[in-house]
Amino acid sequence: MSASSRRDFLRIAGATGGGLALSGGLHPFAAHAAPARPSSVDIVPEGKATSIWYRTPANEARIIQEALPVGNGRLGALVGCDPADDFLYLTDGAFWTGGSNDTLTDDGQLPYGPDDFGSFGLLAKLRIALPGHSGKAVASYRRQLDLSNGVVSATYQHEGNLLRREVYASQPDDVVVVRLTGGPHTGTVSLAGTHGETTAGGNGQLSFAGKLKNGLRYAAAVTAVSATGRVSVDGDKLSFAGCRELVIVVCGGTDYSPDAAKDFREPGTDPLAVARAKIAAAAKVPGNELLKTHVSDYHRLYNRFTIDLGQSSALQRSLDSWSRIAVRYTDASTPDPELEAAYVQYGRYLTITGSRDWLPMNLQGIWVHNNNPDWYADYHTDINVQMNYWLADPAGLGENSLALARYCVSQLPVWTDVTKRLFNSDRNRFRNSSGKIAGWAVAFSTNIHGGSGWAWHPSGNAWLCNSLWRHYEYSQDREYLELIYPVLKGAAEFWQARLITTTVKDEDGTSREVLIDDTSWSPEHGPDGKGNTYGQELAWELFEEFTTASRVLDRDTGLAAELHAMQAKLYLPRVSPKTGWLEEWMTPDNLGEVTHRHLSPLIGFYPGDRIAADTSAPELLEGVRALLTARGMDSYGWACAWRSLCWSRLKDAEKAYQLYLTVLRPSITNSNGTSANWFDMYSQGSYTIFQIDANLGGAAAALEMILYSRPGVIELLPALPGAWAAKGSVTGVGARGGFEVDLAWRNGKVTEATVRSTGGTSTELRAGGFRKRLTLKPGKSVTVRIP
């Protein structure tokens, strides 16, 4: 994290109990000073940009599979690019129904419905109509998402003119911009809410405002300007005529505040006034200047990392991106390395555009097309929200992972209060049987109002902490650690109160007392039980994290000593003599589906580190391998991504690669896989739903094949598949321990590597049989040529 980013983060995201106040910071949706305008920016030309492209507009009836996403971390839009009848489906990350949801159901769990738990939803729809721009009047149409510059565009011929429209969500200006060039353009712009609002026109703008049942106020507004034509407000539409260039600017937001002390509302914020002010300010800036401001900001993040997996053929390059996905899947013997590298960059694009605000990416990032998304597009705490951030730090986007930390810090007071009041209810089958309670817990689903839903998830706190801890391991940022420390401490105190003692017999027949998790569920699989591997491994990881944090910050040394002693007494899973698999439950029996989608018992292998290929006993690793083999090579996209990551850690390059390609397979007839717009589709039988975790977990799996790291170790090309072996390179790959790596390879062997310290001091660099201890001061680098 840069010094300026760190100061901003600490200023606006403080931690309860950590001496850093949440109040007094910047509201996520508030008027602000005009951003600095770059004098120049090196926009990557079309022939050199990494893009995904199509020969037709998106079909609105298949918007979630075909429309292209833009976003600035808060605002998002799905864009169709139809020349005659374009649409943008607009979202704001804080546009949520529901509330704190702190009334238990009869079985002691938390409600999970649209009215109590709530749902993420669609803020508005924008339409741009250009009569006559359809059918045979349009030729040479091309639609693309330019990943190198962060812009969606469409070009086409109309009446002898080459017309272009570009769409992007600017983070500095906090607006979505649509620019039409090459005109003349004549048509209308309309704006509609999704909850029966009335759109009104005035002062050159269209706007609406509303209030949800939970009291959340919201609004959206749009304007259009042109120096070469006429623009006017006609009732509830903006009309334009004869415009060589037209710039349309739209913005919207809510009065949500990431501050539990304010009941998650910002008093005095008028979303309509803010939206109007932001579009008015942006509309005063020439279109090319707005674009340069956006691209300069986007490049600051995107250009930190490059990936080259080899060259694809001219035939492969000639295919549109949907056809290319289909051909790659049907012709498994012919690699398409540029496609496979572009998928990594697409995951980075989704991270940059979906995660720059107070709120992390939910099940669908910030992109939905209706107000009833599956699972309410919530934050699923048993894999999905965690997987959303497996890519960020390795891909040079550590600062984009801060949204998850901001979220956990802001929710902590409510999570703590609800846990103390409700978790030990005698109706809750997951309660602490000891009667003790401390710290905080969540359910399997969380919202943005402090609420949890579905069922209590006792291990969810430890897994969230593991995700926050990852960023510390990559950055070694002490101030960040101070920020998340109260979250770690509260989770550790919860587990200190939760663990119970039982007696087990070792293989030699001797008995010993161990600590085990109380009644819980191995997500989302099998019966309830005590001592499930999932909970045991997460408790072990959490205690390791907390004791390290205590040592680094010199805090709570007594508590850390107690937890360290408890960690040593934790029951740890064995290899079942019946199945040969690593146990999932505290029994040698398999109590569930052999090919279940979740890899809950392998959480200590990935993302955890307790089990590692170079340090664990061979029989334990064989138990991991046997369980992974039993789970199979096909499942939902996110499940295949997790499997791929595990096979990489076992150094089985071809299985890891095969599963990566399975994530990329085309979704046809409502099957699992990648859709035309490269969103990952989760099959629901008769339809599919977008889940962003597979996009991000799949991209992370590609990087795990190229570099493995943990504090003290960086291993290059641990599982490089044959398809990428001939020649390749990556730059800017994050490595745990506080490092960043550039490396190049040829014929499957590393030729050169540069290691830079971003906060780390010492690590061992490995590549095949090569070993070298590196000691660096922060900010310094060393280049190693490997024979």
PDB file of N, CA, C and O in Angstrom, residues 104-155:
ATOM      1  N   LEU A 104     -34.294 -13.831  15.994  1.00  0.00           N
ATOM      2  CA  LEU A 104     -34.100 -15.239  15.651  1.00  0.00           C
ATOM      3  C   LEU A 104     -35.391 -15.901  15.205  1.00  0.00           C
ATOM      4  O   LEU A 104     -36.491 -15.563  15.658  1.00  0.00           O
ATOM      5  N   THR A 105     -35.250 -16.873  14.315  1.00  0.00           N
ATOM      6  CA  THR A 105     -36.376 -17.712  13.938  1.00  0.00           C
ATOM      7  C   THR A 105     -36.570 -18.793  15.001  1.00  0.00           C
ATOM      8  O   THR A 105     -35.790 -18.904  15.950  1.00  0.00           O
ATOM      9  N   ASP A 106     -37.584 -19.607  14.832  1.00  0.00           N
ATOM     10  CA  ASP A 106     -37.908 -20.605  15.850  1.00  0.00           C
ATOM     11  C   ASP A 106     -36.773 -21.594  16.104  1.00  0.00           C
ATOM     12  O   ASP A 106     -36.654 -22.148  17.206  1.00  0.00           O
ATOM     13  N   ASP A 107     -35.925 -21.819  15.095  1.00  0.00           N
ATOM     14  CA  ASP A 107     -34.831 -22.769  15.277  1.00  0.00           C
ATOM     15  C   ASP A 107     -33.536 -22.090  15.716  1.00  0.00           C
ATOM     16  O   ASP A 107     -32.468 -22.709  15.677  1.00  0.00           O
ATOM     17  N   GLY A 108     -33.620 -20.833  16.126  1.00  0.00           N
ATOM     18  CA  GLY A 108     -32.446 -20.138  16.638  1.00  0.00           C
ATOM     19  C   GLY A 108     -31.521 -19.586  15.578  1.00  0.00           C
ATOM     20  O   GLY A 108     -30.431 -19.108  15.889  1.00  0.00           O
ATOM     21  N   GLN A 109     -31.953 -19.661  14.319  1.00  0.00           N
ATOM     22  CA  GLN A 109     -31.145 -19.112  13.231  1.00  0.00           C
ATOM     23  C   GLN A 109     -31.650 -17.715  12.872  1.00  0.00           C
ATOM     24  O   GLN A 109     -32.563 -17.185  13.492  1.00  0.00           O
ATOM     25  N   LEU A 110     -31.045 -17.119  11.855  1.00  0.00           N
ATOM     26  CA  LEU A 110     -31.388 -15.762  11.464  1.00  0.00           C
ATOM     27  C   LEU A 110     -32.193 -15.775  10.175  1.00  0.00           C
ATOM     28  O   LEU A 110     -31.898 -16.560   9.263  1.00  0.00           O
ATOM     29  N   PRO A 111     -33.228 -14.936  10.072  1.00  0.00           N
ATOM     30  CA  PRO A 111     -34.075 -14.947   8.869  1.00  0.00           C
ATOM     31  C   PRO A 111     -33.257 -14.713   7.606  1.00  0.00           C
ATOM     32  O   PRO A 111     -32.186 -14.086   7.638  1.00  0.00           O
ATOM     33  N   TYR A 112     -33.775 -15.196   6.485  1.00  0.00           N
ATOM     34  CA  TYR A 112     -33.053 -15.054   5.225  1.00  0.00           C
ATOM     35  C   TYR A 112     -34.063 -14.831   4.108  1.00  0.00           C
ATOM     36  O   TYR A 112     -34.422 -15.738   3.370  1.00  0.00           O
ATOM     37  N   GLY A 113     -34.545 -13.598   4.026  1.00  0.00           N
ATOM     38  CA  GLY A 113     -35.519 -13.250   3.012  1.00  0.00           C
ATOM     39  C   GLY A 113     -35.308 -11.826   2.545  1.00  0.00           C
ATOM     40  O   GLY A 113     -34.560 -11.054   3.158  1.00  0.00           O
ATOM     41  N   PRO A 114     -35.978 -11.404   1.484  1.00  0.00           N
ATOM     42  CA  PRO A 114     -35.757 -10.071   0.915  1.00  0.00           C
ATOM     43  C   PRO A 114     -36.211  -8.935   1.815  1.00  0.00           C
ATOM     44  O   PRO A 114     -35.700  -7.812   1.695  1.00  0.00           O
ATOM     45  N   ASP A 115     -37.157  -9.198   2.724  1.00  0.00           N
ATOM     46  CA  ASP A 115     -37.655  -8.122   3.573  1.00  0.00           C
ATOM     47  C   ASP A 115     -36.877  -7.986   4.876  1.00  0.00           C
ATOM     48  O   ASP A 115     -36.740  -6.877   5.397  1.00  0.00           O
ATOM     49  N   ASP A 116     -36.384  -9.096   5.426  1.00  0.00           N
ATOM     50  CA  ASP A 116     -35.663  -9.020   6.702  1.00  0.00           C
ATOM     51  C   ASP A 116     -34.149  -8.954   6.476  1.00  0.00           C
ATOM     52  O   ASP A 116     -33.500  -7.987   6.848  1.00  0.00           O
ATOM     53  N   PHE A 117     -33.586  -9.966   5.833  1.00  0.00           N
ATOM     54  CA  PHE A 117     -32.152  -9.929   5.520  1.00  0.00           C
ATOM     55  C   PHE A 117     -31.863  -8.883   4.451  1.00  0.00           C
ATOM     56  O   PHE A 117     -30.907  -8.110   4.539  1.00  0.00           O
ATOM     57  N   GLY A 118     -32.721  -8.845   3.420  1.00  0.00           N
ATOM     58  CA  GLY A 118     -32.568  -7.853   2.369  1.00  0.00           C
ATOM     59  C   GLY A 118     -31.830  -8.371   1.154  1.00  0.00           C
ATOM     60  O   GLY A 118     -31.398  -9.531   1.101  1.00  0.00           O
ATOM     61  N   SER A 119     -31.661  -7.507   0.168  1.00  0.00           N
ATOM     62  CA  SER A 119     -31.045  -7.897  -1.090  1.00  0.00           C
ATOM     63  C   SER A 119     -30.360  -6.709  -1.742  1.00  0.00           C
ATOM     64  O   SER A 119     -30.786  -5.559  -1.599  1.00  0.00           O
ATOM     65  N   PHE A 120     -29.296  -7.007  -2.444  1.00  0.00           N
ATOM     66  CA  PHE A 120     -28.700  -6.050  -3.354  1.00  0.00           C
ATOM     67  C   PHE A 120     -29.617  -5.913  -4.559  1.00  0.00           C
ATOM     68  O   PHE A 120     -30.308  -6.867  -4.920  1.00  0.00           O
ATOM     69  N   GLY A 121     -29.665  -4.736  -5.186  1.00  0.00           N
ATOM     70  CA  GLY A 121     -30.589  -4.566  -6.287  1.00  0.00           C
ATOM     71  C   GLY A 121     -30.130  -3.564  -7.325  1.00  0.00           C
ATOM     72  O   GLY A 121     -29.030  -3.000  -7.255  1.00  0.00           O
ATOM     73  N   LEU A 122     -30.998  -3.348  -8.277  1.00  0.00           N
ATOM     74  CA  LEU A 122     -30.736  -2.502  -9.435  1.00  0.00           C
ATOM     75  C   LEU A 122     -31.224  -1.085  -9.154  1.00  0.00           C
ATOM     76  O   LEU A 122     -32.382  -0.872  -8.807  1.00  0.00           O
ATOM     77  N   LEU A 123     -30.335  -0.114  -9.323  1.00  0.00           N
ATOM     78  CA  LEU A 123     -30.667   1.281  -9.036  1.00  0.00           C
ATOM     79  C   LEU A 123     -31.494   1.915 -10.142  1.00  0.00           C
ATOM     80  O   LEU A 123     -32.503   2.584  -9.875  1.00  0.00           O
ATOM     81  N   ALA A 124     -31.092   1.765 -11.395  1.00  0.00           N
ATOM     82  CA  ALA A 124     -31.751   2.497 -12.482  1.00  0.00           C
ATOM     83  C   ALA A 124     -31.452   1.850 -13.818  1.00  0.00           C
ATOM     84  O   ALA A 124     -30.531   1.032 -13.957  1.00  0.00           O
ATOM     85  N   LYS A 125     -32.243   2.261 -14.825  1.00  0.00           N
ATOM     86  CA  LYS A 125     -31.993   1.879 -16.206  1.00  0.00           C
ATOM     87  C   LYS A 125     -31.897   3.145 -17.050  1.00  0.00           C
ATOM     88  O   LYS A 125     -32.757   4.031 -16.952  1.00  0.00           O
ATOM     89  N   LEU A 126     -30.860   3.208 -17.858  1.00  0.00           N
ATOM     90  CA  LEU A 126     -30.666   4.323 -18.780  1.00  0.00           C
ATOM     91  C   LEU A 126     -30.817   3.796 -20.197  1.00  0.00           C
ATOM     92  O   LEU A 126     -30.274   2.739 -20.525  1.00  0.00           O
ATOM     93  N   ARG A 127     -31.529   4.532 -21.031  1.00  0.00           N
ATOM     94  CA  ARG A 127     -31.699   4.123 -22.423  1.00  0.00           C
ATOM     95  C   ARG A 127     -31.279   5.265 -23.342  1.00  0.00           C
ATOM     96  O   ARG A 127     -31.545   6.442 -23.058  1.00  0.00           O
ATOM     97  N   ILE A 128     -30.637   4.900 -24.451  1.00  0.00           N
ATOM     98  CA  ILE A 128     -30.216   5.859 -25.463  1.00  0.00           C
ATOM     99  C   ILE A 128     -30.782   5.373 -26.797  1.00  0.00           C
ATOM    100  O   ILE A 128     -30.413   4.291 -27.278  1.00  0.00           O
ATOM    101  N   ALA A 129     -31.684   6.159 -27.371  1.00  0.00           N
ATOM    102  CA  ALA A 129     -32.347   5.772 -28.611  1.00  0.00           C
ATOM    103  C   ALA A 129     -31.863   6.643 -29.764  1.00  0.00           C
ATOM    104  O   ALA A 129     -31.859   7.874 -29.658  1.00  0.00           O
ATOM    105  N   LEU A 130     -31.456   6.012 -30.860  1.00  0.00           N
ATOM    106  CA  LEU A 130     -31.068   6.701 -32.086  1.00  0.00           C
ATOM    107  C   LEU A 130     -31.856   6.091 -33.237  1.00  0.00           C
ATOM    108  O   LEU A 130     -31.441   5.075 -33.821  1.00  0.00           O
ATOM    109  N   PRO A 131     -33.020   6.642 -33.548  1.00  0.00           N
ATOM    110  CA  PRO A 131     -33.855   6.078 -34.614  1.00  0.00           C
ATOM    111  C   PRO A 131     -33.089   5.973 -35.930  1.00  0.00           C
ATOM    112  O   PRO A 131     -32.305   6.851 -36.294  1.00  0.00           O
ATOM    113  N   GLY A 132     -33.300   4.870 -36.601  1.00  0.00           N
ATOM    114  CA  GLY A 132     -32.650   4.675 -37.891  1.00  0.00           C
ATOM    115  C   GLY A 132     -31.304   3.982 -37.820  1.00  0.00           C
ATOM    116  O   GLY A 132     -30.740   3.606 -38.853  1.00  0.00           O
ATOM    117  N   HIS A 133     -30.786   3.781 -36.619  1.00  0.00           N
ATOM    118  CA  HIS A 133     -29.487   3.120 -36.463  1.00  0.00           C
ATOM    119  C   HIS A 133     -29.686   1.633 -36.215  1.00  0.00           C
ATOM    120  O   HIS A 133     -29.297   1.085 -35.181  1.00  0.00           O
ATOM    121  N   SER A 134     -30.293   0.969 -37.163  1.00  0.00           N
ATOM    122  CA  SER A 134     -30.565  -0.460 -36.993  1.00  0.00           C
ATOM    123  C   SER A 134     -30.604  -1.138 -38.348  1.00  0.00           C
ATOM    124  O   SER A 134     -30.627  -0.475 -39.402  1.00  0.00           O
ATOM    125  N   GLY A 135     -30.624  -2.461 -38.316  1.00  0.00           N
ATOM    126  CA  GLY A 135     -30.753  -3.248 -39.531  1.00  0.00           C
ATOM    127  C   GLY A 135     -29.661  -2.973 -40.531  1.00  0.00           C
ATOM    128  O   GLY A 135     -28.476  -2.832 -40.191  1.00  0.00           O
ATOM    129  N   LYS A 136     -30.057  -2.843 -41.800  1.00  0.00           N
ATOM    130  CA  LYS A 136     -29.092  -2.666 -42.880  1.00  0.00           C
ATOM    131  C   LYS A 136     -28.466  -1.282 -42.887  1.00  0.00           C
ATOM    132  O   LYS A 136     -27.491  -1.047 -43.616  1.00  0.00           O
ATOM    133  N   ALA A 137     -29.004  -0.372 -42.078  1.00  0.00           N
ATOM    134  CA  ALA A 137     -28.405   0.968 -41.999  1.00  0.00           C
ATOM    135  C   ALA A 137     -27.078   0.950 -41.260  1.00  0.00           C
ATOM    136  O   ALA A 137     -26.325   1.926 -41.288  1.00  0.00           O
ATOM    137  N   VAL A 138     -26.788  -0.169 -40.575  1.00  0.00           N
ATOM    138  CA  VAL A 138     -25.567  -0.299 -39.784  1.00  0.00           C
ATOM    139  C   VAL A 138     -24.679  -1.365 -40.423  1.00  0.00           C
ATOM    140  O   VAL A 138     -25.142  -2.448 -40.777  1.00  0.00           O
ATOM    141  N   ALA A 139     -23.385  -1.044 -40.555  1.00  0.00           N
ATOM    142  CA  ALA A 139     -22.433  -1.998 -41.116  1.00  0.00           C
ATOM    143  C   ALA A 139     -21.146  -1.978 -40.299  1.00  0.00           C
ATOM    144  O   ALA A 139     -20.860  -1.030 -39.567  1.00  0.00           O
ATOM    145  N   SER A 140     -20.372  -3.050 -40.451  1.00  0.00           N
ATOM    146  CA  SER A 140     -19.043  -3.162 -39.823  1.00  0.00           C
ATOM    147  C   SER A 140     -19.098  -2.947 -38.318  1.00  0.00           C
ATOM    148  O   SER A 140     -18.244  -2.274 -37.732  1.00  0.00           O
ATOM    149  N   TYR A 141     -20.105  -3.529 -37.689  1.00  0.00           N
ATOM    150  CA  TYR A 141     -20.286  -3.335 -36.246  1.00  0.00           C
ATOM    151  C   TYR A 141     -19.244  -4.129 -35.461  1.00  0.00           C
ATOM    152  O   TYR A 141     -18.943  -5.286 -35.782  1.00  0.00           O
ATOM    153  N   ARG A 142     -18.705  -3.507 -34.411  1.00  0.00           N
ATOM    154  CA  ARG A 142     -17.778  -4.181 -33.486  1.00  0.00           C
ATOM    155  C   ARG A 142     -17.986  -3.611 -32.091  1.00  0.00           C
ATOM    156  O   ARG A 142     -17.983  -2.398 -31.898  1.00  0.00           O
ATOM    157  N   ARG A 143     -18.154  -4.524 -31.130  1.00  0.00           N
ATOM    158  CA  ARG A 143     -18.316  -4.137 -29.715  1.00  0.00           C
ATOM    159  C   ARG A 143     -17.164  -4.745 -28.941  1.00  0.00           C
ATOM    160  O   ARG A 143     -16.785  -5.893 -29.178  1.00  0.00           O
ATOM    161  N   GLN A 144     -16.603  -3.997 -27.986  1.00  0.00           N
ATOM    162  CA  GLN A 144     -15.470  -4.551 -27.263  1.00  0.00           C
ATOM    163  C   GLN A 144     -15.371  -3.982 -25.853  1.00  0.00           C
ATOM    164  O   GLN A 144     -15.867  -2.893 -25.561  1.00  0.00           O
ATOM    165  N   LEU A 145     -14.707  -4.762 -25.012  1.00  0.00           N
ATOM    166  CA  LEU A 145     -14.263  -4.305 -23.703  1.00  0.00           C
ATOM    167  C   LEU A 145     -12.746  -4.246 -23.762  1.00  0.00           C
ATOM    168  O   LEU A 145     -12.073  -5.276 -23.869  1.00  0.00           O
ATOM    169  N   ASP A 146     -12.221  -3.035 -23.741  1.00  0.00           N
ATOM    170  CA  ASP A 146     -10.787  -2.795 -23.793  1.00  0.00           C
ATOM    171  C   ASP A 146     -10.245  -2.897 -22.377  1.00  0.00           C
ATOM    172  O   ASP A 146     -10.387  -1.983 -21.566  1.00  0.00           O
ATOM    173  N   LEU A 147      -9.619  -4.032 -22.071  1.00  0.00           N
ATOM    174  CA  LEU A 147      -9.103  -4.260 -20.725  1.00  0.00           C
ATOM    175  C   LEU A 147      -7.884  -3.391 -20.439  1.00  0.00           C
ATOM    176  O   LEU A 147      -7.624  -3.050 -19.281  1.00  0.00           O
ATOM    177  N   SER A 148      -7.132  -3.028 -21.459  1.00  0.00           N
ATOM    178  CA  SER A 148      -5.919  -2.239 -21.252  1.00  0.00           C
ATOM    179  C   SER A 148      -6.230  -0.807 -20.831  1.00  0.00           C
ATOM    180  O   SER A 148      -5.428  -0.178 -20.126  1.00  0.00           O
ATOM    181  N   ASN A 149      -7.384  -0.276 -21.259  1.00  0.00           N
ATOM    182  CA  ASN A 149      -7.742   1.106 -20.949  1.00  0.00           C
ATOM    183  C   ASN A 149      -8.996   1.247 -20.094  1.00  0.00           C
ATOM    184  O   ASN A 149      -9.338   2.343 -19.671  1.00  0.00           O
ATOM    185  N   GLY A 150      -9.703   0.133 -19.861  1.00  0.00           N
ATOM    186  CA  GLY A 150     -10.877   0.174 -18.999  1.00  0.00           C
ATOM    187  C   GLY A 150     -12.076   0.842 -19.632  1.00  0.00           C
ATOM    188  O   GLY A 150     -12.798   1.580 -18.961  1.00  0.00           O
ATOM    189  N   VAL A 151     -12.327   0.565 -20.923  1.00  0.00           N
ATOM    190  CA  VAL A 151     -13.404   1.229 -21.656  1.00  0.00           C
ATOM    191  C   VAL A 151     -14.181   0.205 -22.471  1.00  0.00           C
ATOM    192  O   VAL A 151     -13.579  -0.629 -23.164  1.00  0.00           O
ATOM    193  N   VAL A 152     -15.509   0.283 -22.420  1.00  0.00           N
ATOM    194  CA  VAL A 152     -16.378  -0.462 -23.327  1.00  0.00           C
ATOM    195  C   VAL A 152     -16.678   0.451 -24.515  1.00  0.00           C
ATOM    196  O   VAL A 152     -16.934   1.645 -24.337  1.00  0.00           O
ATOM    197  N   SER A 153     -16.647  -0.097 -25.716  1.00  0.00           N
ATOM    198  CA  SER A 153     -16.920   0.737 -26.885  1.00  0.00           C
ATOM    199  C   SER A 153     -17.617  -0.073 -27.960  1.00  0.00           C
ATOM    200  O   SER A 153     -17.601  -1.307 -27.955  1.00  0.00           O
ATOM    201  N   ALA A 154     -18.221   0.667 -28.910  1.00  0.00           N
ATOM    202  CA  ALA A 154     -18.798   0.070 -30.110  1.00  0.00           C
ATOM    203  C   ALA A 154     -18.536   1.009 -31.271  1.00  0.00           C
ATOM    204  O   ALA A 154     -18.630   2.237 -31.125  1.00  0.00           O
ATOM    205  N   THR A 155     -18.190   0.443 -32.408  1.00  0.00           N
ATOM    206  CA  THR A 155     -18.003   1.225 -33.623  1.00  0.00           C
ATOM    207  C   THR A 155     -18.847   0.604 -34.731  1.00  0.00           C
ATOM    208  O   THR A 155     -19.053  -0.615 -34.770  1.00  0.00           O
TER     209      THR A 155
END
